[in-house]
Amino acid sequence: MGAPKRGDTVLFVLYDGVRLLDVTGPLEVLAVANEHGGAYRSVLASPDGRDVVSSAGARLGADVALPDVTGPVGTLVVPGAPDWQAAAADRALLDQICRLAAGARRTASVCAGAFALAAAGLLDGRRVTTHWDLADQLAAHFPAVTVDPDPIFITDGRIITSAGITAGIDLTLALVEADLGPEIARAVARHLVVFMQRPGGQSQFSVRTSVESTRNAVLRRVLDAVVDDPARSYDLAGMAALGGVSPRHLARLFRAELGTTPGGYLDRIRVEAARDLLERGDDTLDVVARRVGFGSPETMRRVFLRHVGVSPGAYRSRFRTTGISGHH
């Protein structure tokens, strides 16, 4: 979409009960992006221009009333709220969202903000996401919307919807990457001590920290396929077929774009999937190894040690507690 022009506006829609982190997470990403060459102008707008009280009880100051916003909007951001029903039933609020979205370059929702976009009719016929715990409700209330509960965020035309709460940070990093390129987005992620790109959906907490981002469409298809199903049996020829290129060309793309091999990338993604299962479940190491595609605990242990520095068993033990009891 090109670098943001000076004065490019990101407008946040505020209302009483809005989820605090849905607003402040993306705001901080944009602020840090400006420290690395961005030119974003964040504006907070409430229905009447007054401050609002967030879900956390903290007051958020509004810059302007929604009806008074008349200039061009680069990105319209609609955050969510625990009481999404109230926002989705507020006709005056929805009318303003519709009006502003019509002139915006892109419109994004964070978490339950998707309900407001759906109630405004902006998601009809689109594929969207929201917090995993709300996906069934979104689908039930708005049957014209195709709800996918797993992705961290989904772009469908000029509409971008994101998953639960902290996913607003992921979404905003993606917008920064689209505007300013992956190098600046990575710099922002490092500064905020967050991850540039998660390896799967909302069910996963781990992320691809060491794999570079790419805009290459062929490579994206292969990466996405591996992330979606790491347990599948892959070889170089099969991965190349996913991208519609020759094995030699795919290997060249991996080296040039990511600085790794297809096999190295596959190992990383399987390690991340194993980390998620080890953090959340009680499956035996044998079951975990088979579920993520390693085949055997021995193979998983060898690759896990190389990438994580500890064995799968030790990693699981560490994630059973914060370790706070050991600090005095």
GROMACS .gro file of C-alpha atoms in nm:
model
  328
    1MET     CA    1   0.000   0.000   0.000
    2GLY     CA    2   0.303   0.225   0.007
    3ALA     CA    3   0.454   0.427   0.287
    4PRO     CA    4   0.208   0.635   0.488
    5LYS     CA    5   0.196   0.996   0.378
    6ARG     CA    6   0.254   1.275   0.628
    7GLY     CA    7  -0.072   1.331   0.814
    8ASP     CA    8  -0.211   0.985   0.730
    9THR     CA    9  -0.478   0.929   0.995
   10VAL     CA   10  -0.562   0.620   1.198
   11LEU     CA   11  -0.897   0.682   1.365
   12PHE     CA   12  -0.993   0.479   1.672
   13VAL     CA   13  -1.362   0.451   1.757
   14LEU     CA   14  -1.411   0.488   2.132
   15TYR     CA   15  -1.722   0.416   2.340
   16ASP     CA   16  -1.793   0.339   2.704
   17GLY     CA   17  -1.687  -0.011   2.802
   18VAL     CA   18  -1.434  -0.046   2.521
   19ARG     CA   19  -1.161  -0.303   2.591
   20LEU     CA   20  -0.859  -0.099   2.702
   21LEU     CA   21  -0.590  -0.314   2.537
   22ASP     CA   22  -0.783  -0.322   2.209
   23VAL     CA   23  -0.706   0.050   2.190
   24THR     CA   24  -0.374   0.094   2.365
   25GLY     CA   25  -0.200  -0.206   2.202
   26PRO     CA   26  -0.243  -0.079   1.845
   27LEU     CA   27  -0.175   0.278   1.958
   28GLU     CA   28   0.163   0.179   2.098
   29VAL     CA   29   0.255  -0.010   1.780
   30LEU     CA   30   0.183   0.302   1.575
   31ALA     CA   31   0.375   0.525   1.816
   32VAL     CA   32   0.683   0.304   1.794
   33ALA     CA   33   0.644   0.281   1.416
   34ASN     CA   34   0.666   0.660   1.405
   35GLU     CA   35   0.996   0.635   1.594
   36HIS     CA   36   1.121   0.420   1.306
   37GLY     CA   37   1.015   0.639   1.016
   38GLY     CA   38   0.637   0.616   1.012
   39ALA     CA   39   0.407   0.914   0.985
   40TYR     CA   40   0.091   0.789   1.148
   41ARG     CA   41  -0.147   1.033   1.317
   42SER     CA   42  -0.362   0.853   1.572
   43VAL     CA   43  -0.696   1.015   1.653
   44LEU     CA   44  -0.937   0.897   1.923
   45ALA     CA   45  -1.303   0.970   1.852
   46SER     CA   46  -1.605   0.907   2.074
   47PRO     CA   47  -1.974   0.950   1.987
   48ASP     CA   48  -2.000   1.291   2.153
   49GLY     CA   49  -1.634   1.390   2.182
   50ARG     CA   50  -1.623   1.321   2.555
   51ASP     CA   51  -1.386   1.088   2.735
   52VAL     CA   52  -1.497   0.727   2.772
   53VAL     CA   53  -1.446   0.479   3.054
   54SER     CA   54  -1.279   0.159   2.935
   55SER     CA   55  -1.351  -0.197   3.045
   56ALA     CA   56  -1.060  -0.170   3.289
   57GLY     CA   57  -1.207   0.142   3.449
   58ALA     CA   58  -0.935   0.365   3.302
   59ARG     CA   59  -1.053   0.678   3.128
   60LEU     CA   60  -0.959   0.731   2.763
   61GLY     CA   61  -0.948   1.085   2.635
   62ALA     CA   62  -1.124   1.158   2.307
   63ASP     CA   63  -0.980   1.403   2.056
   64VAL     CA   64  -1.298   1.462   1.861
   65ALA     CA   65  -1.663   1.361   1.826
   66LEU     CA   66  -1.730   1.101   1.558
   67PRO     CA   67  -1.982   1.320   1.370
   68ASP     CA   68  -1.720   1.596   1.349
   69VAL     CA   69  -1.467   1.380   1.166
   70THR     CA   70  -1.479   1.501   0.808
   71GLY     CA   71  -1.123   1.465   0.677
   72PRO     CA   72  -0.981   1.158   0.503
   73VAL     CA   73  -0.920   0.854   0.720
   74GLY     CA   74  -0.639   0.619   0.631
   75THR     CA   75  -0.737   0.340   0.868
   76LEU     CA   76  -1.052   0.312   1.077
   77VAL     CA   77  -1.004   0.093   1.385
   78VAL     CA   78  -1.306  -0.042   1.574
   79PRO     CA   79  -1.204  -0.205   1.904
   80GLY     CA   80  -1.422  -0.447   2.095
   81ALA     CA   81  -1.579  -0.461   2.439
   82PRO     CA   82  -1.684  -0.731   2.686
   83ASP     CA   83  -2.040  -0.609   2.634
   84TRP     CA   84  -2.033  -0.632   2.257
   85GLN     CA   85  -2.412  -0.647   2.246
   86ALA     CA   86  -2.440  -0.282   2.354
   87ALA     CA   87  -2.205  -0.159   2.083
   88ALA     CA   88  -2.373  -0.374   1.817
   89ALA     CA   89  -2.713  -0.230   1.913
   90ASP     CA   90  -2.605   0.136   1.917
   91ARG     CA   91  -2.752   0.260   1.589
   92ALA     CA   92  -2.594   0.604   1.608
   93LEU     CA   93  -2.250   0.449   1.664
   94LEU     CA   94  -2.301   0.203   1.377
   95ASP     CA   95  -2.410   0.483   1.142
   96GLN     CA   96  -2.088   0.671   1.215
   97ILE     CA   97  -1.881   0.357   1.160
   98CYS     CA   98  -2.053   0.305   0.823
   99ARG     CA   99  -1.996   0.665   0.720
  100LEU     CA  100  -1.630   0.665   0.813
  101ALA     CA  101  -1.559   0.321   0.668
  102ALA     CA  102  -1.697   0.431   0.333
  103GLY     CA  103  -1.419   0.686   0.298
  104ALA     CA  104  -1.140   0.498   0.473
  105ARG     CA  105  -0.854   0.328   0.292
  106ARG     CA  106  -0.907   0.027   0.517
  107THR     CA  107  -1.120  -0.065   0.817
  108ALA     CA  108  -1.000  -0.292   1.097
  109SER     CA  109  -1.165  -0.450   1.398
  110VAL     CA  110  -0.998  -0.579   1.711
  111CYS     CA  111  -1.150  -0.878   1.889
  112ALA     CA  112  -1.523  -0.820   1.951
  113GLY     CA  113  -1.512  -0.507   1.738
  114ALA     CA  114  -1.613  -0.743   1.458
  115PHE     CA  115  -1.966  -0.745   1.602
  116ALA     CA  116  -2.000  -0.371   1.545
  117LEU     CA  117  -1.872  -0.406   1.188
  118ALA     CA  118  -2.110  -0.694   1.127
  119ALA     CA  119  -2.406  -0.506   1.275
  120ALA     CA  120  -2.320  -0.214   1.048
  121GLY     CA  121  -2.341  -0.448   0.748
  122LEU     CA  122  -1.974  -0.414   0.662
  123LEU     CA  123  -1.890  -0.784   0.692
  124ASP     CA  124  -2.167  -0.937   0.480
  125GLY     CA  125  -2.020  -1.185   0.234
  126ARG     CA  126  -1.674  -1.157   0.388
  127ARG     CA  127  -1.448  -1.403   0.566
  128VAL     CA  128  -1.362  -1.270   0.911
  129THR     CA  129  -1.233  -1.365   1.253
  130THR     CA  130  -1.281  -1.260   1.612
  131HIS     CA  131  -1.194  -1.389   1.959
  132TRP     CA  132  -1.212  -1.770   1.951
  133ASP     CA  133  -1.465  -1.768   2.236
  134LEU     CA  134  -1.698  -1.538   2.044
  135ALA     CA  135  -1.676  -1.691   1.697
  136ASP     CA  136  -1.987  -1.908   1.730
  137GLN     CA  137  -2.190  -1.611   1.851
  138LEU     CA  138  -2.072  -1.394   1.564
  139ALA     CA  139  -2.166  -1.664   1.315
  140ALA     CA  140  -2.505  -1.721   1.477
  141HIS     CA  141  -2.601  -1.354   1.494
  142PHE     CA  142  -2.474  -1.268   1.144
  143PRO     CA  143  -2.529  -1.563   0.907
  144ALA     CA  144  -2.422  -1.356   0.605
  145VAL     CA  145  -2.070  -1.347   0.750
  146THR     CA  146  -1.821  -1.633   0.713
  147VAL     CA  147  -1.646  -1.668   1.049
  148ASP     CA  148  -1.311  -1.847   1.079
  149PRO     CA  149  -1.223  -1.876   1.449
  150ASP     CA  150  -0.858  -1.974   1.411
  151PRO     CA  151  -0.655  -1.702   1.234
  152ILE     CA  152  -0.490  -1.422   1.425
  153PHE     CA  153  -0.624  -1.180   1.166
  154ILE     CA  154  -0.790  -1.197   0.824
  155THR     CA  155  -0.774  -0.947   0.540
  156ASP     CA  156  -1.070  -0.949   0.303
  157GLY     CA  157  -1.054  -0.658   0.065
  158ARG     CA  158  -1.042  -0.333   0.261
  159ILE     CA  159  -1.163  -0.504   0.580
  160ILE     CA  160  -0.922  -0.654   0.833
  161THR     CA  161  -1.054  -0.840   1.138
  162SER     CA  162  -0.841  -0.971   1.422
  163ALA     CA  163  -0.867  -1.227   1.696
  164GLY     CA  164  -0.877  -1.183   2.071
  165ILE     CA  165  -0.743  -0.874   2.248
  166THR     CA  166  -0.363  -0.888   2.206
  167ALA     CA  167  -0.417  -0.987   1.842
  168GLY     CA  168  -0.476  -0.616   1.783
  169ILE     CA  169  -0.098  -0.582   1.820
  170ASP     CA  170  -0.043  -0.852   1.557
  171LEU     CA  171  -0.290  -0.683   1.326
  172THR     CA  172  -0.127  -0.341   1.364
  173LEU     CA  173   0.218  -0.487   1.305
  174ALA     CA  174   0.081  -0.635   0.981
  175LEU     CA  175  -0.052  -0.294   0.880
  176VAL     CA  176   0.287  -0.139   0.954
  177GLU     CA  177   0.453  -0.409   0.746
  178ALA     CA  178   0.215  -0.339   0.457
  179ASP     CA  179   0.287   0.034   0.479
  180LEU     CA  180   0.653   0.053   0.572
  181GLY     CA  181   0.793  -0.290   0.493
  182PRO     CA  182   0.901  -0.590   0.701
  183GLU     CA  183   1.225  -0.437   0.829
  184ILE     CA  184   1.048  -0.156   1.015
  185ALA     CA  185   0.774  -0.391   1.134
  186ARG     CA  186   1.040  -0.623   1.278
  187ALA     CA  187   1.211  -0.327   1.446
  188VAL     CA  188   0.880  -0.228   1.607
  189ALA     CA  189   0.816  -0.585   1.722
  190ARG     CA  190   1.162  -0.609   1.878
  191HIS     CA  191   1.120  -0.275   2.053
  192LEU     CA  192   0.789  -0.385   2.201
  193VAL     CA  193   0.929  -0.728   2.290
  194VAL     CA  194   0.651  -0.898   2.097
  195PHE     CA  195   0.656  -1.140   1.808
  196MET     CA  196   0.650  -1.039   1.448
  197GLN     CA  197   0.442  -1.331   1.324
  198ARG     CA  198   0.260  -1.617   1.491
  199PRO     CA  199   0.289  -1.963   1.334
  200GLY     CA  200  -0.079  -2.052   1.345
  201GLY     CA  201  -0.411  -1.966   1.490
  202GLN     CA  202  -0.547  -1.856   1.822
  203SER     CA  203  -0.489  -2.199   1.970
  204GLN     CA  204  -0.116  -2.138   1.960
  205PHE     CA  205   0.081  -1.916   2.195
  206SER     CA  206   0.421  -1.969   2.038
  207VAL     CA  207   0.547  -1.775   1.741
  208ARG     CA  208   0.797  -1.772   1.456
  209THR     CA  209   1.073  -1.562   1.610
  210SER     CA  210   1.353  -1.666   1.382
  211VAL     CA  211   1.184  -1.694   1.043
  212GLU     CA  212   1.187  -1.386   0.827
  213SER     CA  213   0.873  -1.237   0.677
  214THR     CA  214   0.825  -1.245   0.301
  215ARG     CA  215   0.602  -1.079   0.047
  216ASN     CA  216   0.671  -1.348  -0.214
  217ALA     CA  217   0.331  -1.498  -0.300
  218VAL     CA  218   0.469  -1.842  -0.386
  219LEU     CA  219   0.661  -1.866  -0.063
  220ARG     CA  220   0.365  -1.738   0.138
  221ARG     CA  221   0.150  -2.023   0.005
  222VAL     CA  222   0.405  -2.281   0.113
  223LEU     CA  223   0.462  -2.122   0.453
  224ASP     CA  224   0.091  -2.096   0.523
  225ALA     CA  225   0.033  -2.459   0.424
  226VAL     CA  226   0.305  -2.581   0.659
  227VAL     CA  227   0.177  -2.366   0.945
  228ASP     CA  228  -0.180  -2.485   0.892
  229ASP     CA  229  -0.083  -2.854   0.900
  230PRO     CA  230   0.267  -2.917   1.037
  231ALA     CA  231   0.193  -3.287   1.099
  232ARG     CA  232   0.153  -3.360   0.730
  233SER     CA  233   0.432  -3.556   0.562
  234TYR     CA  234   0.638  -3.311   0.358
  235ASP     CA  235   0.930  -3.354   0.126
  236LEU     CA  236   1.095  -3.095  -0.096
  237ALA     CA  237   0.904  -3.202  -0.404
  238GLY     CA  238   0.571  -3.191  -0.221
  239MET     CA  239   0.640  -2.846  -0.076
  240ALA     CA  240   0.744  -2.722  -0.420
  241ALA     CA  241   0.418  -2.854  -0.565
  242LEU     CA  242   0.225  -2.650  -0.309
  243GLY     CA  243   0.389  -2.338  -0.449
  244GLY     CA  244   0.365  -2.448  -0.810
  245VAL     CA  245   0.740  -2.426  -0.865
  246SER     CA  246   1.030  -2.667  -0.904
  247PRO     CA  247   1.212  -2.802  -0.596
  248ARG     CA  248   1.527  -2.619  -0.701
  249HIS     CA  249   1.341  -2.291  -0.735
  250LEU     CA  250   1.170  -2.335  -0.397
  251ALA     CA  251   1.501  -2.406  -0.226
  252ARG     CA  252   1.643  -2.094  -0.389
  253LEU     CA  253   1.346  -1.887  -0.264
  254PHE     CA  254   1.391  -2.013   0.090
  255ARG     CA  255   1.760  -1.925   0.087
  256ALA     CA  256   1.708  -1.583  -0.070
  257GLU     CA  257   1.397  -1.476   0.123
  258LEU     CA  258   1.430  -1.654   0.458
  259GLY     CA  259   1.793  -1.752   0.492
  260THR     CA  260   1.699  -2.113   0.567
  261THR     CA  261   1.605  -2.436   0.393
  262PRO     CA  262   1.257  -2.582   0.350
  263GLY     CA  263   1.350  -2.857   0.596
  264GLY     CA  264   1.483  -2.606   0.848
  265TYR     CA  265   1.164  -2.406   0.826
  266LEU     CA  266   0.952  -2.719   0.871
  267ASP     CA  267   1.150  -2.810   1.183
  268ARG     CA  268   1.091  -2.466   1.333
  269ILE     CA  269   0.718  -2.477   1.275
  270ARG     CA  270   0.693  -2.827   1.420
  271VAL     CA  271   0.888  -2.714   1.725
  272GLU     CA  272   0.644  -2.425   1.774
  273ALA     CA  273   0.346  -2.661   1.742
  274ALA     CA  274   0.508  -2.899   1.993
  275ARG     CA  275   0.570  -2.612   2.234
  276ASP     CA  276   0.202  -2.525   2.224
  277LEU     CA  277   0.096  -2.882   2.299
  278LEU     CA  278   0.352  -2.912   2.578
  279GLU     CA  279   0.233  -2.587   2.737
  280ARG     CA  280  -0.136  -2.667   2.726
  281GLY     CA  281  -0.182  -3.043   2.737
  282ASP     CA  282  -0.097  -3.365   2.913
  283ASP     CA  283  -0.027  -3.581   2.609
  284THR     CA  284   0.276  -3.807   2.633
  285LEU     CA  285   0.587  -3.702   2.443
  286ASP     CA  286   0.519  -3.983   2.197
  287VAL     CA  287   0.172  -3.845   2.120
  288VAL     CA  288   0.302  -3.488   2.092
  289ALA     CA  289   0.576  -3.599   1.852
  290ARG     CA  290   0.325  -3.775   1.627
  291ARG     CA  291   0.072  -3.491   1.638
  292VAL     CA  292   0.320  -3.232   1.513
  293GLY     CA  293   0.488  -3.450   1.252
  294PHE     CA  294   0.815  -3.552   1.417
  295GLY     CA  295   0.717  -3.917   1.420
  296SER     CA  296   0.910  -4.016   1.731
  297PRO     CA  297   1.007  -3.861   2.067
  298GLU     CA  298   1.374  -3.911   1.978
  299THR     CA  299   1.346  -3.701   1.665
  300MET     CA  300   1.146  -3.436   1.849
  301ARG     CA  301   1.399  -3.423   2.132
  302ARG     CA  302   1.691  -3.378   1.893
  303VAL     CA  303   1.524  -3.098   1.695
  304PHE     CA  304   1.379  -2.937   2.009
  305LEU     CA  305   1.721  -2.919   2.175
  306ARG     CA  306   1.868  -2.762   1.864
  307HIS     CA  307   1.603  -2.490   1.841
  308VAL     CA  308   1.494  -2.432   2.202
  309GLY     CA  309   1.799  -2.537   2.401
  310VAL     CA  310   1.611  -2.765   2.641
  311SER     CA  311   1.442  -3.101   2.607
  312PRO     CA  312   1.065  -3.123   2.548
  313GLY     CA  313   1.021  -3.264   2.899
  314ALA     CA  314   1.214  -2.980   3.060
  315TYR     CA  315   1.024  -2.725   2.854
  316ARG     CA  316   0.691  -2.868   2.970
  317SER     CA  317   0.801  -2.848   3.334
  318ARG     CA  318   0.893  -2.481   3.298
  319PHE     CA  319   0.553  -2.394   3.158
  320ARG     CA  320   0.363  -2.555   3.443
  321THR     CA  321   0.440  -2.252   3.663
  322THR     CA  322   0.555  -1.892   3.634
  323GLY     CA  323   0.834  -1.976   3.873
  324ILE     CA  324   0.720  -1.708   4.113
  325SER     CA  325   0.744  -1.946   4.410
  326GLY     CA  326   1.117  -1.963   4.355
  327HIS     CA  327   1.163  -1.588   4.396
  328HIS     CA  328   1.197  -1.435   4.738
   0.00000   0.00000   0.00000
